[in-house]
PDB file of C-alpha atoms in Angstrom:
ATOM      1  CA  UNK A 282     152.663  85.814  93.530  1.00 63.00           C
ATOM      2  CA  UNK A 283     152.408  82.245  95.363  1.00 66.00           C
ATOM      3  CA  UNK A 284     155.028  80.363  96.893  1.00 83.00           C
ATOM      4  CA  UNK A 285     156.032  77.633  99.813  1.00 90.00           C
ATOM      5  CA  UNK A 286     158.673  77.638 101.625  1.00 93.00           C
ATOM      6  CA  UNK A 287     159.838  74.203 103.623  1.00 95.00           C
ATOM      7  CA  UNK A 288     161.491  75.492 106.714  1.00 93.00           C
ATOM      8  CA  UNK A 289     164.279  72.586 106.655  1.00 95.00           C
ATOM      9  CA  UNK A 290     165.933  70.794 103.999  1.00 94.00           C
ATOM     10  CA  UNK A 291     166.627  67.878 106.279  1.00 97.00           C
ATOM     11  CA  UNK A 292     164.860  66.154 109.174  1.00 98.00           C
ATOM     12  CA  UNK A 293     166.122  63.232 111.131  1.00 98.00           C
ATOM     13  CA  UNK A 294     164.196  61.443 114.213  1.00 97.00           C
ATOM     14  CA  UNK A 295     164.453  58.201 115.626  1.00 97.00           C
ATOM     15  CA  UNK A 296     161.948  55.026 114.965  1.00 97.00           C
ATOM     16  CA  UNK A 297     158.875  55.489 116.953  1.00 97.00           C
ATOM     17  CA  UNK A 298     159.389  59.371 117.821  1.00 97.00           C
ATOM     18  CA  UNK A 299     157.212  62.276 116.009  1.00 97.00           C
ATOM     19  CA  UNK A 300     157.594  63.583 112.938  1.00 98.00           C
ATOM     20  CA  UNK A 301     157.118  67.227 111.887  1.00 98.00           C
ATOM     21  CA  UNK A 302     157.909  68.371 108.701  1.00 98.00           C
ATOM     22  CA  UNK A 303     157.280  72.359 108.483  1.00 97.00           C
ATOM     23  CA  UNK A 304     155.618  74.334 105.514  1.00 96.00           C
ATOM     24  CA  UNK A 305     154.574  77.740 105.008  1.00 95.00           C
ATOM     25  CA  UNK A 306     153.014  79.280 101.970  1.00 91.00           C
ATOM     26  CA  UNK A 307     152.276  82.806 100.679  1.00 86.00           C
ATOM     27  CA  UNK A 308     149.115  83.024  98.457  1.00 76.00           C
ATOM     28  CA  UNK A 309     147.063  85.830  97.360  1.00 71.00           C
ATOM     29  CA  UNK A 310     144.284  83.604  97.108  1.00 74.00           C
ATOM     30  CA  UNK A 311     142.981  80.821  99.418  1.00 74.00           C
ATOM     31  CA  UNK A 312     145.221  77.811  98.331  1.00 80.00           C
ATOM     32  CA  UNK A 313     144.862  74.544  97.616  1.00 84.00           C
ATOM     33  CA  UNK A 314     148.075  72.683  99.520  1.00 88.00           C
ATOM     34  CA  UNK A 315     149.289  69.247  99.122  1.00 91.00           C
ATOM     35  CA  UNK A 316     151.775  67.073 100.805  1.00 95.00           C
ATOM     36  CA  UNK A 317     153.950  64.560  98.230  1.00 94.00           C
ATOM     37  CA  UNK A 318     156.294  62.057  99.113  1.00 95.00           C
ATOM     38  CA  UNK A 319     159.221  60.698  96.826  1.00 93.00           C
ATOM     39  CA  UNK A 320     161.050  57.709  97.590  1.00 91.00           C
ATOM     40  CA  UNK A 321     164.363  57.053  96.175  1.00 85.00           C
ATOM     41  CA  UNK A 322     164.276  56.414  92.265  1.00 77.00           C
ATOM     42  CA  UNK A 323     160.468  56.707  92.622  1.00 81.00           C
ATOM     43  CA  UNK A 324     158.015  59.126  91.367  1.00 84.00           C
ATOM     44  CA  UNK A 325     155.951  61.449  93.829  1.00 90.00           C
ATOM     45  CA  UNK A 326     153.078  60.039  95.483  1.00 91.00           C
ATOM     46  CA  UNK A 327     150.159  62.100  97.140  1.00 90.00           C
ATOM     47  CA  UNK A 328     150.403  62.232 100.735  1.00 94.00           C
ATOM     48  CA  UNK A 329     147.277  64.388 101.241  1.00 93.00           C
ATOM     49  CA  UNK A 330     145.602  67.674 100.248  1.00 89.00           C
ATOM     50  CA  UNK A 331     143.739  70.454 101.700  1.00 88.00           C
ATOM     51  CA  UNK A 332     141.064  72.319  99.740  1.00 78.00           C
ATOM     52  CA  UNK A 333     139.012  74.419 102.189  1.00 74.00           C
ATOM     53  CA  UNK A 334     137.141  71.541 103.818  1.00 72.00           C
ATOM     54  CA  UNK A 335     138.523  70.461 107.393  1.00 82.00           C
ATOM     55  CA  UNK A 336     141.775  72.067 108.304  1.00 88.00           C
ATOM     56  CA  UNK A 337     142.859  69.169 109.741  1.00 93.00           C
ATOM     57  CA  UNK A 338     143.813  66.585 106.770  1.00 93.00           C
ATOM     58  CA  UNK A 339     144.357  63.005 107.090  1.00 94.00           C
ATOM     59  CA  UNK A 340     146.520  61.273 104.498  1.00 94.00           C
ATOM     60  CA  UNK A 341     147.789  58.051 103.895  1.00 93.00           C
ATOM     61  CA  UNK A 342     150.528  55.893 106.482  1.00 94.00           C
ATOM     62  CA  UNK A 343     149.351  57.662 109.191  1.00 96.00           C
ATOM     63  CA  UNK A 344     150.397  61.154 108.141  1.00 97.00           C
ATOM     64  CA  UNK A 345     148.128  64.471 108.902  1.00 97.00           C
ATOM     65  CA  UNK A 346     148.506  68.010 108.167  1.00 97.00           C
ATOM     66  CA  UNK A 347     146.995  70.902 109.774  1.00 94.00           C
ATOM     67  CA  UNK A 348     145.983  73.927 107.551  1.00 92.00           C
ATOM     68  CA  UNK A 349     146.403  77.253 109.856  1.00 92.00           C
ATOM     69  CA  UNK A 350     145.380  80.331 107.923  1.00 88.00           C
ATOM     70  CA  UNK A 351     146.758  82.846 110.805  1.00 90.00           C
ATOM     71  CA  UNK A 352     150.258  81.278 110.635  1.00 92.00           C
ATOM     72  CA  UNK A 353     149.811  80.458 106.924  1.00 91.00           C
ATOM     73  CA  UNK A 354     151.254  77.322 107.721  1.00 94.00           C
ATOM     74  CA  UNK A 355     150.536  73.312 106.506  1.00 95.00           C
ATOM     75  CA  UNK A 356     152.856  71.193 108.835  1.00 97.00           C
ATOM     76  CA  UNK A 357     152.771  67.826 107.972  1.00 98.00           C
ATOM     77  CA  UNK A 358     152.955  65.430 111.227  1.00 98.00           C
ATOM     78  CA  UNK A 359     153.171  61.709 112.031  1.00 98.00           C
ATOM     79  CA  UNK A 360     152.775  60.539 115.735  1.00 97.00           C
ATOM     80  CA  UNK A 361     155.548  57.552 115.207  1.00 97.00           C
ATOM     81  CA  UNK A 362     158.194  57.207 112.596  1.00 97.00           C
ATOM     82  CA  UNK A 363     158.618  53.941 110.871  1.00 96.00           C
ATOM     83  CA  UNK A 364     161.656  53.090 108.660  1.00 96.00           C
ATOM     84  CA  UNK A 365     159.885  53.092 105.587  1.00 95.00           C
ATOM     85  CA  UNK A 366     158.735  56.805 106.369  1.00 97.00           C
ATOM     86  CA  UNK A 367     162.731  57.868 105.141  1.00 97.00           C
ATOM     87  CA  UNK A 368     162.147  60.006 101.800  1.00 97.00           C
ATOM     88  CA  UNK A 369     161.798  63.224 100.373  1.00 96.00           C
ATOM     89  CA  UNK A 370     158.811  65.333 101.285  1.00 97.00           C
ATOM     90  CA  UNK A 371     157.577  68.030  99.455  1.00 95.00           C
ATOM     91  CA  UNK A 372     154.858  70.798 100.227  1.00 95.00           C
ATOM     92  CA  UNK A 373     153.141  72.230  96.908  1.00 90.00           C
ATOM     93  CA  UNK A 374     150.664  75.023  96.719  1.00 86.00           C
ATOM     94  CA  UNK A 375     147.901  75.217  93.795  1.00 78.00           C
ATOM     95  CA  UNK A 376     146.296  78.803  93.897  1.00 63.00           C
ATOM     96  CA  UNK A 377     142.861  79.575  92.468  1.00 56.00           C
ATOM     97  CA  UNK A 378     140.588  77.099  90.105  1.00 53.00           C
ATOM     98  CA  UNK A 379     142.299  78.337  87.103  1.00 52.00           C
ATOM     99  CA  UNK A 380     145.679  77.829  87.897  1.00 52.00           C
ATOM    100  CA  UNK A 381     147.163  74.538  86.262  1.00 60.00           C
ATOM    101  CA  UNK A 382     150.535  74.190  87.695  1.00 66.00           C
ATOM    102  CA  UNK A 383     151.656  73.005  91.228  1.00 77.00           C
ATOM    103  CA  UNK A 384     154.301  75.107  93.160  1.00 82.00           C
ATOM    104  CA  UNK A 385     156.699  72.728  94.859  1.00 87.00           C
ATOM    105  CA  UNK A 386     158.631  73.575  97.928  1.00 91.00           C
ATOM    106  CA  UNK A 387     162.630  72.559  97.789  1.00 91.00           C
ATOM    107  CA  UNK A 388     161.843  69.404  99.829  1.00 94.00           C
ATOM    108  CA  UNK A 389     162.723  67.967 102.787  1.00 97.00           C
ATOM    109  CA  UNK A 390     164.709  64.811 103.226  1.00 96.00           C
ATOM    110  CA  UNK A 391     163.523  62.587 106.086  1.00 97.00           C
ATOM    111  CA  UNK A 392     166.056  60.099 107.711  1.00 97.00           C
ATOM    112  CA  UNK A 393     164.570  57.772 110.149  1.00 97.00           C
ATOM    113  CA  UNK A 394     167.392  56.170 112.486  1.00 96.00           C
ATOM    114  CA  UNK A 395     166.657  52.516 113.894  1.00 94.00           C
TER     115      UNK A 395
ATOM    116  CA  UNK B 299     151.437  52.491  90.976  1.00 79.00           C
ATOM    117  CA  UNK B 300     149.944  55.611  90.106  1.00 84.00           C
ATOM    118  CA  UNK B 301     149.019  54.312  86.674  1.00 92.00           C
ATOM    119  CA  UNK B 302     151.069  57.105  84.846  1.00 95.00           C
ATOM    120  CA  UNK B 303     153.769  55.420  82.630  1.00 96.00           C
ATOM    121  CA  UNK B 304     156.911  56.940  81.262  1.00 97.00           C
ATOM    122  CA  UNK B 305     159.490  55.763  78.837  1.00 97.00           C
ATOM    123  CA  UNK B 306     162.375  55.028  78.610  1.00 96.00           C
ATOM    124  CA  UNK B 307     163.270  55.156  82.242  1.00 94.00           C
ATOM    125  CA  UNK B 308     167.204  55.929  81.685  1.00 96.00           C
ATOM    126  CA  UNK B 309     168.222  57.865  78.715  1.00 97.00           C
ATOM    127  CA  UNK B 310     171.930  58.789  78.039  1.00 97.00           C
ATOM    128  CA  UNK B 311     172.946  61.080  75.134  1.00 97.00           C
ATOM    129  CA  UNK B 312     175.393  63.540  74.200  1.00 97.00           C
ATOM    130  CA  UNK B 313     175.370  67.301  73.933  1.00 97.00           C
ATOM    131  CA  UNK B 314     173.633  68.665  70.902  1.00 97.00           C
ATOM    132  CA  UNK B 315     171.497  65.752  70.478  1.00 97.00           C
ATOM    133  CA  UNK B 316     167.454  65.660  70.439  1.00 97.00           C
ATOM    134  CA  UNK B 317     165.625  62.986  72.597  1.00 98.00           C
ATOM    135  CA  UNK B 318     161.893  62.485  72.890  1.00 98.00           C
ATOM    136  CA  UNK B 319     160.250  61.391  76.261  1.00 98.00           C
ATOM    137  CA  UNK B 320     156.868  59.394  76.096  1.00 98.00           C
ATOM    138  CA  UNK B 321     154.267  59.658  78.667  1.00 98.00           C
ATOM    139  CA  UNK B 322     151.139  57.750  78.728  1.00 98.00           C
ATOM    140  CA  UNK B 323     148.515  59.139  81.580  1.00 96.00           C
ATOM    141  CA  UNK B 324     145.753  57.233  84.090  1.00 95.00           C
ATOM    142  CA  UNK B 325     143.018  55.981  82.119  1.00 94.00           C
ATOM    143  CA  UNK B 326     140.318  58.862  81.835  1.00 91.00           C
ATOM    144  CA  UNK B 327     142.531  61.501  82.627  1.00 93.00           C
ATOM    145  CA  UNK B 328     142.675  64.307  79.954  1.00 92.00           C
ATOM    146  CA  UNK B 329     145.548  66.449  81.550  1.00 91.00           C
ATOM    147  CA  UNK B 330     149.283  65.889  80.965  1.00 94.00           C
ATOM    148  CA  UNK B 331     151.746  67.824  82.743  1.00 93.00           C
ATOM    149  CA  UNK B 332     155.604  67.639  82.630  1.00 95.00           C
ATOM    150  CA  UNK B 333     158.196  68.391  85.296  1.00 93.00           C
ATOM    151  CA  UNK B 334     161.842  68.679  85.442  1.00 94.00           C
ATOM    152  CA  UNK B 335     163.596  67.514  88.567  1.00 92.00           C
ATOM    153  CA  UNK B 336     167.059  68.678  88.927  1.00 90.00           C
ATOM    154  CA  UNK B 337     169.630  69.161  91.773  1.00 83.00           C
ATOM    155  CA  UNK B 338     170.050  73.094  91.556  1.00 83.00           C
ATOM    156  CA  UNK B 339     166.491  74.055  90.415  1.00 83.00           C
ATOM    157  CA  UNK B 340     164.502  71.595  92.367  1.00 85.00           C
ATOM    158  CA  UNK B 341     161.279  70.614  90.777  1.00 87.00           C
ATOM    159  CA  UNK B 342     159.832  72.905  88.193  1.00 88.00           C
ATOM    160  CA  UNK B 343     156.942  72.781  85.913  1.00 88.00           C
ATOM    161  CA  UNK B 344     157.251  72.680  82.288  1.00 92.00           C
ATOM    162  CA  UNK B 345     154.056  72.604  80.220  1.00 92.00           C
ATOM    163  CA  UNK B 346     150.682  71.425  80.743  1.00 91.00           C
ATOM    164  CA  UNK B 347     148.236  69.962  77.612  1.00 93.00           C
ATOM    165  CA  UNK B 348     144.398  69.048  78.107  1.00 91.00           C
ATOM    166  CA  UNK B 349     142.635  67.051  75.527  1.00 93.00           C
ATOM    167  CA  UNK B 350     145.100  67.780  72.957  1.00 94.00           C
ATOM    168  CA  UNK B 351     145.857  71.698  73.534  1.00 93.00           C
ATOM    169  CA  UNK B 352     148.685  73.237  75.453  1.00 92.00           C
ATOM    170  CA  UNK B 353     146.894  74.470  78.532  1.00 88.00           C
ATOM    171  CA  UNK B 354     149.559  76.146  80.649  1.00 86.00           C
ATOM    172  CA  UNK B 355     153.293  77.010  80.144  1.00 87.00           C
ATOM    173  CA  UNK B 356     155.873  77.159  82.885  1.00 86.00           C
ATOM    174  CA  UNK B 357     159.558  77.251  82.685  1.00 82.00           C
ATOM    175  CA  UNK B 358     159.815  75.500  79.631  1.00 92.00           C
ATOM    176  CA  UNK B 359     163.250  76.584  77.179  1.00 94.00           C
ATOM    177  CA  UNK B 360     162.618  77.384  73.517  1.00 95.00           C
ATOM    178  CA  UNK B 361     164.604  74.240  73.005  1.00 96.00           C
ATOM    179  CA  UNK B 362     161.960  71.820  74.519  1.00 97.00           C
ATOM    180  CA  UNK B 363     158.454  71.252  73.155  1.00 96.00           C
ATOM    181  CA  UNK B 364     155.729  69.003  73.852  1.00 97.00           C
ATOM    182  CA  UNK B 365     152.565  67.713  72.096  1.00 97.00           C
ATOM    183  CA  UNK B 366     149.599  65.356  73.333  1.00 97.00           C
ATOM    184  CA  UNK B 367     148.186  63.175  70.715  1.00 97.00           C
ATOM    185  CA  UNK B 368     144.436  62.174  70.298  1.00 96.00           C
ATOM    186  CA  UNK B 369     145.062  59.111  72.229  1.00 95.00           C
ATOM    187  CA  UNK B 370     145.903  61.291  74.673  1.00 96.00           C
ATOM    188  CA  UNK B 371     149.448  60.222  75.503  1.00 97.00           C
ATOM    189  CA  UNK B 372     152.307  63.019  75.219  1.00 98.00           C
ATOM    190  CA  UNK B 373     155.615  63.352  74.451  1.00 98.00           C
ATOM    191  CA  UNK B 374     158.371  65.820  75.319  1.00 98.00           C
ATOM    192  CA  UNK B 375     160.998  66.592  72.976  1.00 98.00           C
ATOM    193  CA  UNK B 376     164.211  68.196  73.844  1.00 98.00           C
ATOM    194  CA  UNK B 377     166.966  69.127  71.425  1.00 97.00           C
ATOM    195  CA  UNK B 378     169.875  70.933  71.079  1.00 97.00           C
ATOM    196  CA  UNK B 379     170.831  69.126  74.436  1.00 97.00           C
ATOM    197  CA  UNK B 380     173.007  70.756  76.868  1.00 96.00           C
ATOM    198  CA  UNK B 381     174.871  69.417  80.225  1.00 96.00           C
ATOM    199  CA  UNK B 382     172.625  71.288  82.296  1.00 94.00           C
ATOM    200  CA  UNK B 383     169.391  69.394  81.064  1.00 96.00           C
ATOM    201  CA  UNK B 384     170.575  66.140  82.591  1.00 96.00           C
ATOM    202  CA  UNK B 385     167.589  65.775  85.040  1.00 96.00           C
ATOM    203  CA  UNK B 386     164.814  63.654  86.275  1.00 95.00           C
ATOM    204  CA  UNK B 387     161.474  64.377  84.039  1.00 96.00           C
ATOM    205  CA  UNK B 388     158.370  63.806  85.257  1.00 95.00           C
ATOM    206  CA  UNK B 389     155.064  63.552  83.333  1.00 95.00           C
ATOM    207  CA  UNK B 390     151.899  63.597  85.842  1.00 93.00           C
ATOM    208  CA  UNK B 391     148.255  63.356  84.794  1.00 93.00           C
ATOM    209  CA  UNK B 392     145.114  64.741  85.936  1.00 89.00           C
ATOM    210  CA  UNK B 393     141.191  64.154  85.230  1.00 84.00           C
ATOM    211  CA  UNK B 394     140.197  67.722  84.892  1.00 75.00           C
ATOM    212  CA  UNK B 395     142.149  70.949  83.597  1.00 70.00           C
ATOM    213  CA  UNK B 396     144.040  71.426  86.691  1.00 63.00           C
ATOM    214  CA  UNK B 397     143.865  73.633  89.788  1.00 57.00           C
ATOM    215  CA  UNK B 398     142.051  73.018  93.080  1.00 56.00           C
ATOM    216  CA  UNK B 399     140.667  69.866  92.926  1.00 60.00           C
ATOM    217  CA  UNK B 400     142.361  67.929  90.346  1.00 69.00           C
ATOM    218  CA  UNK B 401     145.176  66.230  92.003  1.00 79.00           C
ATOM    219  CA  UNK B 402     147.904  64.894  89.848  1.00 86.00           C
ATOM    220  CA  UNK B 403     149.031  61.523  89.775  1.00 90.00           C
ATOM    221  CA  UNK B 404     152.960  61.194  88.890  1.00 92.00           C
ATOM    222  CA  UNK B 405     154.677  58.761  86.586  1.00 94.00           C
ATOM    223  CA  UNK B 406     157.847  57.040  87.789  1.00 92.00           C
ATOM    224  CA  UNK B 407     160.021  59.750  85.766  1.00 94.00           C
ATOM    225  CA  UNK B 408     162.938  59.536  83.028  1.00 96.00           C
ATOM    226  CA  UNK B 409     166.389  60.095  84.037  1.00 95.00           C
ATOM    227  CA  UNK B 410     168.149  61.833  81.284  1.00 97.00           C
ATOM    228  CA  UNK B 411     172.144  62.345  81.294  1.00 97.00           C
ATOM    229  CA  UNK B 412     173.690  64.349  79.115  1.00 97.00           C
ATOM    230  CA  UNK B 413     177.523  63.637  78.256  1.00 96.00           C
TER     231      UNK B 413
END
């Protein structure tokens, strides 16, 4: 079975400080992993995705994530938080080429303090 | 803007009623997915259509049904509505059938409130 666990339901950082949002996955196969962001009253936007190419994936808005198979992790980072980063972030797994649905984590709400 | 459109933005109705949510995928995308986002259940996959045919089913209730039309737009029908059906319903689309390389693009959602 496949699943994804976001270790923190809420993360609060000061503007200009680093962001770390943690995600662990469980999968019987080599997964594809995604991070999506949801701003208040908006739909979900793809930040970045890992599909077995480079283990360090760069996304939009300065975010990046590193796939670590030995730790079954796909943590999302950003060197310096901006006020506009305040949103809900979802770690998502899609397993096997034949699987069509995405499994979403429970989300991490990021608050950025001015 | 993802290119996926959903109507209506908001819907308020009463228990026992039936509603239809509409989704238009991005130009060229053949797959449409429906998701439900609620406070207690989080984001859950409901159903996927690919080029007019049902492709995958998730946690979709029997009271709910969907279809994809020849022009590729999709409708999600929710009937015998209950208070617990109040949620944000998202539609997403992708070019292919899904899985590894077919990232999904999400619409802005329809907020359903059942009173």
